[in-house]
């Protein structure tokens, strides 16, 4: 039986592993980001208050780096699924890069924010941003020099949780791609979806902390597993 006959609504959660083959470091892998910088030094509101230059320089570097990277076959496959899937579909990404969008995906929700946005803590407006923030440029909306990276730091609430839970409640299939299942609330989505009767599938390079919570785990690089899964879904 074709997947479309059994499944209507899909939620896909992506993590750093989907961008690994594009050359973006994962968080917890060997040579990963946190090995050069302690999390507490760069990704918390306390770190920003203590040493804003260090935090801004770090995110300026990351913002510049992602603009030199390209989407890989896993991003393109999800964009194809997004374009061709007739039911509801939501790609919830923990990633702050824009590779899903550059591959052409439309139904993307960035729960941890976006590198290519700056958030004005004075007027609360978010502006699209490609250059540095270290030199404290003025906010395009209000002129205050109060811009920070629009990235969710440890201890802050991820974005658009209501929309995510609404999509989880309505999905028949939940697929997790390239995420370690170590960071909540995202790590809890599989349990929520499964409790509500959705089929759950994990695509990851190796078994993750969350693997036991899925109906099925497929192991391998996202650049191979994701196009194969999408082809199955669109059969
Ligand atoms: P992690 O670095 O924790 O996990 C990446 C996962 O991707 C691991 O399980 C790897 O096995 C897997 N992986 C690596 N290369 C892969 C490949 N080529 N194909 C498939 N899988 C691969 O990254 P996340 O789970 O995304 O949050 O981390 C979650 C959150 O923790 C991040 O969004 C960030 C961090 O703290 C915030 O910054 C708020």
Tab-separated table of C-alpha atoms and ligand atoms in Angstrom:
chain	number	residue	atom	x	y	z
A	1	UNK	CA	0.000	0.000	0.000
A	2	UNK	CA	1.379	3.468	-0.847
A	3	UNK	CA	2.411	5.641	2.127
A	4	UNK	CA	-0.081	8.298	1.074
A	5	UNK	CA	-2.950	5.865	1.609
A	6	UNK	CA	-1.955	5.297	5.241
A	7	UNK	CA	-0.397	8.605	6.242
A	8	UNK	CA	-1.772	12.076	5.866
A	9	UNK	CA	0.031	14.467	8.207
A	10	UNK	CA	3.761	14.452	8.897
A	11	UNK	CA	5.950	16.270	11.413
A	12	UNK	CA	9.699	16.141	10.786
A	13	UNK	CA	12.191	17.197	13.443
A	14	UNK	CA	15.703	17.977	12.213
A	15	UNK	CA	18.915	18.545	14.152
A	16	UNK	CA	22.557	19.311	13.522
A	17	UNK	CA	23.133	15.896	11.887
A	18	UNK	CA	21.185	16.889	8.764
A	19	UNK	CA	23.644	19.719	8.120
A	20	UNK	CA	26.778	17.719	9.003
A	21	UNK	CA	27.383	16.651	5.395
A	22	UNK	CA	27.185	20.328	4.401
A	23	UNK	CA	30.229	20.933	6.588
A	24	UNK	CA	28.527	22.457	9.629
A	25	UNK	CA	29.775	21.042	12.950
A	26	UNK	CA	27.297	19.167	15.124
A	27	UNK	CA	27.108	20.137	18.777
A	28	UNK	CA	28.075	16.927	20.484
A	29	UNK	CA	30.164	15.131	17.854
A	30	UNK	CA	33.966	14.810	17.819
A	31	UNK	CA	35.466	18.146	16.816
A	32	UNK	CA	32.060	19.684	17.542
A	33	UNK	CA	31.360	23.251	18.362
A	34	UNK	CA	31.255	22.862	22.114
A	35	UNK	CA	34.765	21.458	22.163
A	36	UNK	CA	36.249	24.794	21.207
A	37	UNK	CA	33.856	26.851	23.334
A	38	UNK	CA	32.193	25.869	26.566
A	39	UNK	CA	28.401	26.169	26.246
A	40	UNK	CA	28.266	28.444	29.273
A	41	UNK	CA	30.741	30.803	27.569
A	42	UNK	CA	28.708	31.436	24.445
A	43	UNK	CA	25.137	30.162	24.515
A	44	UNK	CA	23.454	31.548	27.606
A	45	UNK	CA	21.937	34.938	28.479
A	46	UNK	CA	24.382	35.075	31.419
A	47	UNK	CA	27.346	34.713	29.049
A	48	UNK	CA	26.005	37.562	26.916
A	49	UNK	CA	25.607	39.805	29.955
A	50	UNK	CA	29.093	38.923	31.207
A	51	UNK	CA	31.072	39.083	27.966
A	52	UNK	CA	28.996	40.386	25.060
A	53	UNK	CA	32.060	40.781	22.791
A	54	UNK	CA	32.949	37.085	23.069
A	55	UNK	CA	29.375	35.984	22.364
A	56	UNK	CA	28.862	38.410	19.464
A	57	UNK	CA	32.214	37.489	17.908
A	58	UNK	CA	31.356	33.796	18.172
A	59	UNK	CA	27.958	34.228	16.491
A	60	UNK	CA	29.431	36.583	13.858
A	61	UNK	CA	31.830	33.783	12.935
A	62	UNK	CA	29.050	31.211	12.736
A	63	UNK	CA	26.800	33.572	10.724
A	64	UNK	CA	29.591	34.175	8.236
A	65	UNK	CA	30.454	30.471	8.014
A	66	UNK	CA	26.948	29.200	7.244
A	67	UNK	CA	26.722	31.556	4.289
A	68	UNK	CA	29.564	29.625	2.640
A	69	UNK	CA	27.810	26.221	3.089
A	70	UNK	CA	25.406	24.527	0.708
A	71	UNK	CA	22.364	22.313	1.271
A	72	UNK	CA	23.033	18.580	0.845
A	73	UNK	CA	20.866	15.788	-0.633
A	74	UNK	CA	18.969	15.402	2.669
A	75	UNK	CA	17.816	19.048	2.601
A	76	UNK	CA	16.859	18.755	-1.069
A	77	UNK	CA	14.916	15.551	-0.447
A	78	UNK	CA	12.872	17.185	2.346
A	79	UNK	CA	12.198	20.180	0.095
A	80	UNK	CA	10.889	17.773	-2.536
A	81	UNK	CA	8.659	16.062	0.023
A	82	UNK	CA	7.391	19.467	1.166
A	83	UNK	CA	6.552	20.428	-2.422
A	84	UNK	CA	4.873	17.143	-3.331
A	85	UNK	CA	3.238	15.890	-0.123
A	86	UNK	CA	-0.521	16.511	-0.371
A	87	UNK	CA	-1.271	16.422	3.382
A	88	UNK	CA	-0.090	18.570	6.251
A	89	UNK	CA	3.662	18.686	6.724
A	90	UNK	CA	5.865	20.656	9.091
A	91	UNK	CA	9.662	20.640	9.253
A	92	UNK	CA	10.528	21.663	12.802
A	93	UNK	CA	14.234	22.382	12.858
A	94	UNK	CA	16.514	22.909	15.830
A	95	UNK	CA	19.084	24.240	13.385
A	96	UNK	CA	19.777	27.929	13.079
A	97	UNK	CA	21.210	27.653	9.557
A	98	UNK	CA	19.026	28.367	6.510
A	99	UNK	CA	19.836	25.231	4.506
A	100	UNK	CA	16.260	23.891	4.515
A	101	UNK	CA	15.056	27.140	2.957
A	102	UNK	CA	17.939	27.328	0.491
A	103	UNK	CA	17.066	23.805	-0.665
A	104	UNK	CA	13.549	25.138	-1.368
A	105	UNK	CA	11.533	23.938	1.648
A	106	UNK	CA	8.651	26.243	2.606
A	107	UNK	CA	6.964	24.660	5.619
A	108	UNK	CA	9.893	25.195	8.012
A	109	UNK	CA	9.727	26.302	11.654
A	110	UNK	CA	12.953	27.342	13.429
A	111	UNK	CA	12.337	26.493	17.072
A	112	UNK	CA	15.830	27.634	18.133
A	113	UNK	CA	15.878	30.819	16.036
A	114	UNK	CA	17.980	31.744	13.009
A	115	UNK	CA	21.551	32.887	12.461
A	116	UNK	CA	20.413	35.218	9.699
A	117	UNK	CA	18.154	37.253	11.979
A	118	UNK	CA	19.023	39.896	14.536
A	119	UNK	CA	16.670	40.586	17.429
A	120	UNK	CA	16.390	44.052	18.919
A	121	UNK	CA	16.030	43.730	22.678
A	122	UNK	CA	14.841	47.354	22.798
A	123	UNK	CA	11.882	47.298	20.354
A	124	UNK	CA	11.512	43.491	20.020
A	125	UNK	CA	11.648	43.606	16.191
A	126	UNK	CA	13.544	40.896	14.302
A	127	UNK	CA	15.425	41.951	11.182
A	128	UNK	CA	17.057	39.864	8.548
A	129	UNK	CA	20.817	40.134	9.130
A	130	UNK	CA	23.897	38.873	7.260
A	131	UNK	CA	26.767	41.011	8.548
A	132	UNK	CA	28.448	41.284	11.946
A	133	UNK	CA	26.835	42.410	15.203
A	134	UNK	CA	30.087	42.938	17.113
A	135	UNK	CA	30.325	46.593	16.033
A	136	UNK	CA	26.878	47.216	17.638
A	137	UNK	CA	25.019	48.415	14.516
A	138	UNK	CA	21.692	50.233	15.029
A	139	UNK	CA	18.404	48.334	14.807
A	140	UNK	CA	16.855	49.026	11.362
A	141	UNK	CA	13.456	49.485	13.029
A	142	UNK	CA	14.178	51.768	16.014
A	143	UNK	CA	17.846	52.766	15.788
A	144	UNK	CA	18.761	51.406	19.235
A	145	UNK	CA	22.115	49.668	19.438
A	146	UNK	CA	20.546	46.680	21.138
A	147	UNK	CA	20.730	43.860	18.593
A	148	UNK	CA	21.546	40.302	19.625
A	149	UNK	CA	21.632	37.039	17.653
A	150	UNK	CA	18.085	35.694	17.215
A	151	UNK	CA	19.137	32.333	18.587
A	152	UNK	CA	17.551	30.576	21.544
A	153	UNK	CA	20.119	30.175	24.307
A	154	UNK	CA	20.161	27.634	27.128
A	155	UNK	CA	17.603	28.630	29.705
A	156	UNK	CA	15.431	30.445	27.115
A	157	UNK	CA	12.099	29.223	25.771
A	158	UNK	CA	12.148	27.775	22.222
A	159	UNK	CA	9.940	29.548	19.694
A	160	UNK	CA	6.434	28.714	18.501
A	161	UNK	CA	5.822	25.767	20.796
A	162	UNK	CA	2.022	26.084	20.455
A	163	UNK	CA	2.237	25.587	16.699
A	164	UNK	CA	4.572	22.635	17.152
A	165	UNK	CA	2.293	20.870	19.643
A	166	UNK	CA	-0.727	21.516	17.434
A	167	UNK	CA	1.096	19.872	14.511
A	168	UNK	CA	2.187	16.945	16.727
A	169	UNK	CA	-1.383	16.405	17.878
A	170	UNK	CA	-2.543	16.176	14.281
A	171	UNK	CA	0.222	14.026	12.796
A	172	UNK	CA	0.132	10.351	11.805
A	173	UNK	CA	3.870	10.187	11.322
A	174	UNK	CA	6.754	11.744	13.246
A	175	UNK	CA	10.253	11.553	11.803
A	176	UNK	CA	13.402	12.665	13.582
A	177	UNK	CA	16.530	13.296	11.504
A	178	UNK	CA	20.074	13.868	12.746
A	179	UNK	CA	19.379	14.844	16.316
A	180	UNK	CA	20.845	13.352	19.470
A	181	UNK	CA	17.630	13.490	21.478
A	182	UNK	CA	19.539	15.172	24.286
A	183	UNK	CA	17.840	18.570	24.448
A	184	UNK	CA	14.296	19.155	25.660
A	185	UNK	CA	11.586	20.026	24.737
A	186	UNK	CA	12.502	18.683	21.243
A	187	UNK	CA	13.665	15.366	22.712
A	188	UNK	CA	10.155	14.828	24.096
A	189	UNK	CA	8.311	15.224	20.770
A	190	UNK	CA	8.643	11.542	19.846
A	191	UNK	CA	6.959	10.488	23.108
A	192	UNK	CA	4.137	12.980	22.595
A	193	UNK	CA	3.541	11.920	18.985
A	194	UNK	CA	3.688	8.216	19.819
A	195	UNK	CA	1.283	8.542	22.719
A	196	UNK	CA	-1.173	10.144	20.325
A	197	UNK	CA	-0.884	7.211	17.931
A	198	UNK	CA	1.594	8.484	15.321
A	199	UNK	CA	4.101	6.166	13.692
A	200	UNK	CA	7.618	7.233	14.684
A	201	UNK	CA	10.812	6.887	12.676
A	202	UNK	CA	14.369	7.968	13.444
A	203	UNK	CA	17.028	8.570	10.776
A	204	UNK	CA	20.415	9.058	12.400
A	205	UNK	CA	24.068	8.236	11.882
A	206	UNK	CA	24.156	6.116	15.021
A	207	UNK	CA	21.824	5.123	17.816
A	208	UNK	CA	20.889	8.194	19.846
A	209	UNK	CA	19.798	8.708	23.439
A	210	UNK	CA	16.231	8.722	22.153
A	211	UNK	CA	16.378	5.681	19.815
A	212	UNK	CA	14.462	3.373	22.149
A	213	UNK	CA	11.445	5.691	21.948
A	214	UNK	CA	10.910	5.191	18.191
A	215	UNK	CA	8.983	2.453	16.368
A	216	UNK	CA	11.854	2.243	13.901
A	217	UNK	CA	15.446	3.544	13.701
A	218	UNK	CA	17.443	3.556	10.486
A	219	UNK	CA	21.165	4.169	10.864
A	220	UNK	CA	23.383	5.905	8.297
A	221	UNK	CA	24.232	9.318	6.870
A	222	UNK	CA	21.278	11.658	6.342
A	223	UNK	CA	22.446	12.355	2.773
A	224	UNK	CA	21.577	8.743	1.935
A	225	UNK	CA	18.776	7.843	4.353
A	226	UNK	CA	16.607	10.897	3.788
A	227	UNK	CA	16.384	10.733	-0.036
A	228	UNK	CA	15.599	6.993	0.239
A	229	UNK	CA	12.841	7.597	2.805
A	230	UNK	CA	11.347	10.459	0.771
A	231	UNK	CA	11.289	8.273	-2.339
A	232	UNK	CA	9.363	5.645	-0.325
A	233	UNK	CA	6.873	8.236	0.887
A	234	UNK	CA	6.199	9.564	-2.601
A	235	UNK	CA	5.855	6.148	-4.262
B	1	LIG	P1	23.769	17.068	18.359
B	1	LIG	O1	25.163	17.461	18.003
B	1	LIG	O2	23.437	16.873	19.799
B	1	LIG	O3	23.403	15.705	17.642
B	1	LIG	C1	23.645	15.507	16.271
B	1	LIG	C2	23.153	14.118	15.906
B	1	LIG	O4	23.320	13.979	14.512
B	1	LIG	C3	23.914	12.966	16.578
B	1	LIG	O5	22.980	12.032	17.090
B	1	LIG	C4	24.734	12.366	15.435
B	1	LIG	O6	24.856	10.957	15.569
B	1	LIG	C5	23.885	12.709	14.238
B	1	LIG	N1	24.648	12.844	12.975
B	1	LIG	C6	25.905	13.334	12.785
B	1	LIG	N2	26.228	13.320	11.496
B	1	LIG	C7	25.150	12.810	10.831
B	1	LIG	C8	24.876	12.530	9.465
B	1	LIG	N3	25.754	12.775	8.506
B	1	LIG	N4	23.674	12.014	9.163
B	1	LIG	C9	22.751	11.746	10.127
B	1	LIG	N5	22.962	11.994	11.419
B	1	LIG	C10	24.146	12.512	11.775
B	1	LIG	O7	22.802	18.141	17.692
B	1	LIG	P2	21.251	18.428	17.954
B	1	LIG	O8	20.556	17.170	18.341
B	1	LIG	O9	20.761	19.183	16.799
B	1	LIG	O10	20.302	24.001	20.891
B	1	LIG	O11	21.333	19.375	19.205
B	1	LIG	C11	20.136	19.867	19.721
B	1	LIG	C12	20.337	21.240	20.294
B	1	LIG	O12	21.412	21.203	21.233
B	1	LIG	C13	20.779	22.292	19.314
B	1	LIG	O13	19.733	22.850	18.560
B	1	LIG	C14	21.366	23.328	20.208
B	1	LIG	C15	22.147	22.440	21.150
B	1	LIG	O14	22.249	22.880	22.410
B	1	LIG	C16	20.404	25.326	21.134
B	1	LIG	O15	21.352	25.979	20.744
B	1	LIG	C17	19.257	25.889	21.905
